[in-house]
Coordinates of C-alpha atoms and ligand atoms in Angstrom, one line a residue:
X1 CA 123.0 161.9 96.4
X2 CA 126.0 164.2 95.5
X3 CA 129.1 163.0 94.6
X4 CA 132.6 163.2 96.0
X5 CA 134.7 164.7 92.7
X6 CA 138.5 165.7 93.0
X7 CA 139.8 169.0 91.8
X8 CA 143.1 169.9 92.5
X9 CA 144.7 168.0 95.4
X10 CA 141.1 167.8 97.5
X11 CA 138.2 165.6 97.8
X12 CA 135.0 167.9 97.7
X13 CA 131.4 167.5 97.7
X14 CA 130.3 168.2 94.1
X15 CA 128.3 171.6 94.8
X16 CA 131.4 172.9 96.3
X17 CA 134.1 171.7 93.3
X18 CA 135.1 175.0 91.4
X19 CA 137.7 176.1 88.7
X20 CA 138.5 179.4 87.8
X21 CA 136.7 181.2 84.7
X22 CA 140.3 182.3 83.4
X23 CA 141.1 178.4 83.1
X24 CA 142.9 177.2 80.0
X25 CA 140.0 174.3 79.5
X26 CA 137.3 176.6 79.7
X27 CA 138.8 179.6 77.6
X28 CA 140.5 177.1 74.6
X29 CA 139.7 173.7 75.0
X30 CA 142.9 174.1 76.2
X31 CA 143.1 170.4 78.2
X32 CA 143.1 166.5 77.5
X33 CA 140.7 163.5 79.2
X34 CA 140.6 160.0 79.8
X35 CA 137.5 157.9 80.7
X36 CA 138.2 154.5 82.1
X37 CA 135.6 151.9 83.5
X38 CA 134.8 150.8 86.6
X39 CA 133.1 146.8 86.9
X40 CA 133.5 145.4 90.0
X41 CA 135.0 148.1 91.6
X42 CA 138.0 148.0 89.7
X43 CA 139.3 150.2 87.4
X44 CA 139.8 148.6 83.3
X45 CA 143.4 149.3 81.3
X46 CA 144.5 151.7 83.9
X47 CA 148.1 151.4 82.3
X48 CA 146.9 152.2 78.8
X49 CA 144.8 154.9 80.0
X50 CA 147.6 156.7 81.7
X51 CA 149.8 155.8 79.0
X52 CA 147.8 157.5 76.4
X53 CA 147.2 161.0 78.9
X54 CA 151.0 161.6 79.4
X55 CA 151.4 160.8 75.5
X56 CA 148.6 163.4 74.9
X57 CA 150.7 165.8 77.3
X58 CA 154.0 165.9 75.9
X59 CA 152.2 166.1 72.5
X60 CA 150.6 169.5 74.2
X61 CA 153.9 170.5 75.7
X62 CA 151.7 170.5 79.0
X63 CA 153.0 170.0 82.6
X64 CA 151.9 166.8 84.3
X65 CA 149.7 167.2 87.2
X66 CA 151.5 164.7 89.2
X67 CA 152.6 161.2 88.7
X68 CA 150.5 158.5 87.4
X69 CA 150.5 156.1 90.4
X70 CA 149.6 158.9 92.1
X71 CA 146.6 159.2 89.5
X72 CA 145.6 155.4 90.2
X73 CA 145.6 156.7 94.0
X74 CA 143.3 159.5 93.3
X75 CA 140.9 157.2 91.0
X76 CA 140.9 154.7 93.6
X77 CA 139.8 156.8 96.1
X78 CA 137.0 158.0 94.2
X79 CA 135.8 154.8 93.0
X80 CA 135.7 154.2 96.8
X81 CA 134.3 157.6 97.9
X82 CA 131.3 157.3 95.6
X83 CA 131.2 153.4 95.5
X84 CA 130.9 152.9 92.5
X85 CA 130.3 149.1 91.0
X86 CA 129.9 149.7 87.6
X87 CA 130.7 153.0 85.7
X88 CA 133.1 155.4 84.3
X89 CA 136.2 157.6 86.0
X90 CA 136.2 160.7 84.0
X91 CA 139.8 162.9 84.4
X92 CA 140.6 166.1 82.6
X93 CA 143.5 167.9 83.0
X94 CA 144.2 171.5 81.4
X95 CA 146.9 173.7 81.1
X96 CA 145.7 175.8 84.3
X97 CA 144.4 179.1 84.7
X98 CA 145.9 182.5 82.8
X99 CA 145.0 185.7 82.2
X100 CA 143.8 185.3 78.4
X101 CA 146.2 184.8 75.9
X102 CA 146.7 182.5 72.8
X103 CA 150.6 182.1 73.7
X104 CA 150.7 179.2 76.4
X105 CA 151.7 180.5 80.2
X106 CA 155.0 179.7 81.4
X107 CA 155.1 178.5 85.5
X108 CA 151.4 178.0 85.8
X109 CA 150.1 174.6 87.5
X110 CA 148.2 172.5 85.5
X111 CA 144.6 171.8 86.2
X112 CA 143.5 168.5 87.4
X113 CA 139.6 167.2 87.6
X114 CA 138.0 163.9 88.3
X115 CA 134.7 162.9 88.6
X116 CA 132.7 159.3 88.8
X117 CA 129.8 158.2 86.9
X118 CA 127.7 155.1 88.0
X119 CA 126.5 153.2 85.3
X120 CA 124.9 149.9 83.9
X121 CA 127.6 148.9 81.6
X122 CA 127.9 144.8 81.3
X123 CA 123.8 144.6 80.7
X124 CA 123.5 147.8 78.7
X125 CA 120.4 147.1 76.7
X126 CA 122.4 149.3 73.7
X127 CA 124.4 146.9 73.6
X128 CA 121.7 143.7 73.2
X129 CA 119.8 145.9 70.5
X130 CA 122.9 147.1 68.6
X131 CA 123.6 150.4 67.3
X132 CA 122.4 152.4 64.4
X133 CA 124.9 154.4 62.6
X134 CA 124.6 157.2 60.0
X135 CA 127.2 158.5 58.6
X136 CA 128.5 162.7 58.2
X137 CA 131.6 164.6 57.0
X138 CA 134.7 164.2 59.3
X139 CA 135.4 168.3 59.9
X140 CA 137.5 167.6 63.0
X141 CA 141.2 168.9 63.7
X142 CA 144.4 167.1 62.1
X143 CA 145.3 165.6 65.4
X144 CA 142.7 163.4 66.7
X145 CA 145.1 160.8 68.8
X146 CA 145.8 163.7 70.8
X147 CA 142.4 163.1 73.5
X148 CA 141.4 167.0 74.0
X149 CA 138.6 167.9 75.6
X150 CA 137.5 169.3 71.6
X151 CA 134.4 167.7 71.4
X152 CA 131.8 169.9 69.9
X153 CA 131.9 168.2 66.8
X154 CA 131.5 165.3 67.6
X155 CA 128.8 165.8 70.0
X156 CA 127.2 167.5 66.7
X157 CA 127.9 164.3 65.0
X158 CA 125.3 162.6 67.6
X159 CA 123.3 165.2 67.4
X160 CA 122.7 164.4 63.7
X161 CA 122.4 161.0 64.3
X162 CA 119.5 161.3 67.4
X163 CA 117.5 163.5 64.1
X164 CA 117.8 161.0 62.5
X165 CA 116.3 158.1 64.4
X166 CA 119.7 156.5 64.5
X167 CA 122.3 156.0 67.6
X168 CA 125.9 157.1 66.9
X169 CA 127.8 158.6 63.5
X170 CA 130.8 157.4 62.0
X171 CA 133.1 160.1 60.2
X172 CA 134.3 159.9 56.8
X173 CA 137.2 161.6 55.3
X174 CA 138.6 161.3 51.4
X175 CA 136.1 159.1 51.0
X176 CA 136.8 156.5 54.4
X177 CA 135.5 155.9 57.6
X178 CA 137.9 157.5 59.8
X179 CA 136.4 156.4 63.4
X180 CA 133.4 156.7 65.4
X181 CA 132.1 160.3 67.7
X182 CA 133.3 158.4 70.7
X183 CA 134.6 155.0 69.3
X184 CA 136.5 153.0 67.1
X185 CA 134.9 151.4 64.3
X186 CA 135.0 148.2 62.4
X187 CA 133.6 146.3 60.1
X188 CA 133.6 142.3 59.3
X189 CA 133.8 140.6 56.0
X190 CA 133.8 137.2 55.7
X191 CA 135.2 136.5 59.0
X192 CA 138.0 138.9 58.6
X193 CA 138.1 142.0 61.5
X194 CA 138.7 145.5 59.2
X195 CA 140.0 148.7 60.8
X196 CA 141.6 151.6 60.1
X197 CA 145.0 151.3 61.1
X198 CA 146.6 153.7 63.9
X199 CA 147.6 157.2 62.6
X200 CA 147.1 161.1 63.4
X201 CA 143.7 160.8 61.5
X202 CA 142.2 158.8 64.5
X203 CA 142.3 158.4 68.5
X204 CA 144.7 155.0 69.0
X205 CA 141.6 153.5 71.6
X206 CA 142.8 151.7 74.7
X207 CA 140.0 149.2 74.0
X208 CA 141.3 149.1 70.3
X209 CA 144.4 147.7 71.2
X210 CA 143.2 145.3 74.2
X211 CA 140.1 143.8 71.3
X212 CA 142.3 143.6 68.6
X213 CA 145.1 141.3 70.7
X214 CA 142.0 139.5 71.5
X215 CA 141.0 138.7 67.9
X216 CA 144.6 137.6 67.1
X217 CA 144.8 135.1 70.3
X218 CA 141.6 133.4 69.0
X219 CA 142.9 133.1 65.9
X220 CA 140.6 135.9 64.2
X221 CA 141.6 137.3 61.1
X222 CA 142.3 142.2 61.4
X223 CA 143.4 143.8 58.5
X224 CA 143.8 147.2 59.6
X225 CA 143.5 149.9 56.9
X226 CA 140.9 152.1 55.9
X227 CA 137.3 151.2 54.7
X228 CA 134.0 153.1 53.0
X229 CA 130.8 153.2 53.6
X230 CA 129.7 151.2 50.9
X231 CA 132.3 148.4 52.1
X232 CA 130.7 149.1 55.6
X233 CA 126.8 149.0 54.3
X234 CA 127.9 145.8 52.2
X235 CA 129.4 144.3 55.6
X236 CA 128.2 140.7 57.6
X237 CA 128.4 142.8 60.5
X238 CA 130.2 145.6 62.3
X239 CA 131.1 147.2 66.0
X240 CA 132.7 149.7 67.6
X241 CA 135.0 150.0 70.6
X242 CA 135.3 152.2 73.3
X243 CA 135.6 152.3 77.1
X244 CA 132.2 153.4 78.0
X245 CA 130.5 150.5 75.9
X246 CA 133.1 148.3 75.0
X247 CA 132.0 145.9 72.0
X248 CA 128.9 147.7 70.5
X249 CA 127.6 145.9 67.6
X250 CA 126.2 148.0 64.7
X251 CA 123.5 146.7 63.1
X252 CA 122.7 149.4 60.3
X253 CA 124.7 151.6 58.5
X254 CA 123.0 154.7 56.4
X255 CA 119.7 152.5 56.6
X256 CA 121.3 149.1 55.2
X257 CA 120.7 146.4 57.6
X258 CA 123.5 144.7 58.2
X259 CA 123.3 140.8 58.3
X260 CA 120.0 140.1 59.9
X261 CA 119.4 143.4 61.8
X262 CA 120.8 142.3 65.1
X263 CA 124.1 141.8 66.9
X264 CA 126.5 139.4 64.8
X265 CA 128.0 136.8 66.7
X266 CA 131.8 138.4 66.1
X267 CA 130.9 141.3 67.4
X268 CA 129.1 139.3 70.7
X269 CA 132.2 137.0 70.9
X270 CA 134.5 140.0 71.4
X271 CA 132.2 141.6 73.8
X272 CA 132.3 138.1 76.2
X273 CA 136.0 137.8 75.4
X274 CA 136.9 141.2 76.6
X275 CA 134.5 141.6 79.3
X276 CA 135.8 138.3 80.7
X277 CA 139.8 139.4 79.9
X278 CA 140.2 143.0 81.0
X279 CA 138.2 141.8 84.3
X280 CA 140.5 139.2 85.3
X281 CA 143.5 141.9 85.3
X282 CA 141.8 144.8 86.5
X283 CA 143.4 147.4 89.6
Ligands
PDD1 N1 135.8 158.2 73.9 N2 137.7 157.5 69.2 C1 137.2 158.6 69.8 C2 137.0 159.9 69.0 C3 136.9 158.6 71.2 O1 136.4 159.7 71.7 C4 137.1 157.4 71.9 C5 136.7 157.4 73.4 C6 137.6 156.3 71.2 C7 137.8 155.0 72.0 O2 138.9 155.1 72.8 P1 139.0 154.2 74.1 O3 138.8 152.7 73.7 O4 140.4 154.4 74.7 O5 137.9 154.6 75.0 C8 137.9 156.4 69.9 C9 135.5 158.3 75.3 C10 135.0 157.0 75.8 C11 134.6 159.4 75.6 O6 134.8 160.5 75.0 O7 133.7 159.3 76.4

């Protein structure tokens, strides 16, 4: 069945959604994204979301492509066109399309894209098993709380992982885990929640902030700062966050099983607490 996506004011059949080859996105990775989940019908931490994307276009000096209840209108109408249940909203917006040139255009309209994804999410048997996580050199750009649509490493990074027989990578820089590919990560040490704390070195997740308030309601104890490997392969147990699979426990790291080589119940308890949470408060 083809989808409904929405490219620039209209709602077209996929086959017929186009950009222009001179586009910004296309030509320089020119362009920033959001991904928010869909249970129920309803969208998760729409406010963060579109809190983050205007952050990450004033950080790119890039034009808005309209306002963001406008952009809950459009994602509604999406989640509706395609009824989707359960699954992801996927936006990109670029700085538009311009004759090629490093320098950015002046009095060009920005780019806007949406598309749906349907998608087991709750019952994700990734999520029952728990992941597998290798670890690799962190070689990205200096800014990675701006979301750009930069991804080649890190779709390297699971790459790397997938040859070797594992499921995601966590990046390491000066010697610390700086996040996941696609996620936040943390580990857990005698009951005590450790992340690295918010900074220009990592992307500030909207699921980040939502688990962690969480964790501090029920009285769990986050230290946020950064954490190595071996601290992370010498763990009880350890997740990651993000908003296509929520709380993923991790139950290896570089080949060290990590507590008993399945899900740890912190982990688990955060993934019921959130799941039940960002439901009850979902547009
Ligand atoms: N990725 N760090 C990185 C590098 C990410 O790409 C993501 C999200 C996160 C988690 O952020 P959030 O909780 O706001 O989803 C952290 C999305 C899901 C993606 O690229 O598909």
């Amino acid at each position: 069945m083809s989808r409904t996506v929405y490219v620039n004011g209209s709602f077209v059949p996929e086959e017929a959604a186009k950009v222009s080859v001179f586009d910004r996105g296309f030509l320089f990775a020119d362009g920033v994204y959001e991904v928010t989940s869909v249970l129920g019908g309803k969208l998760i931490d729409f406010a963060g979301h579109a809190k983050r994307l205007e952050r990450s276009l004033n950080e790119l000096d890039m034009a808005a492509p309209c306002t963001m209840d406008e952009l809950l209108k459009i994602h509604r109408e999406l989640v509706r066109l395609n009824e989707v249940d359960e699954g992801l909203v996927y936006l990109q917006v670029t700085r538009g399309a311009a004759d090629r040139d490093f320098v950015f255009p002046e009095g060009v309209a920005p780019t806007l894209v949406l598309f749906t994804q349907s998608k087991t999410l709750i019952d994700s048997p990734a999520a029952k098993k728990g992941a597998k996580i290798i670890s690799i050199e962190d070689i990205r750009w200096g800014r990675r709380d701006i979301k750009t649509v930069q991804l080649l490493y890190p779709s390297m990074g699971k790459m790397m992982a997938k040859a070797a027989g594992a499921d995601d990578a966590w990046l390491v820089e000066d010697g610390f885990v700086t996040e996941g590919t696609s996620n936040n990560a943390y580990i857990v040490k005698n009951g005590r929640i450790i992340t690295r704390q918010l900074s220009t070195d990592i992307l500030h997740g909207i699921t980040r902030a939502a688990v962690l308030r969480f964790a501090r309601e029920a009285q769990m104890e986050v230290e946020e700062r950064p954490f190595t490997i071996e601290e992370a392969m010498d763990a009880d147990e350890a997740f990651t966050t993000s908003a296509s699979a929520f709380v993923m426990p991790v139950v290896s790291v570089d080949g060290a099983e990590l507590g008993d080589g399945t899900p740890g119940p912190v982990a688990k308890r955060l993934r019921e607490i959130y799941l039940d949470e960002s439901q009850k408060v979902a547009v």
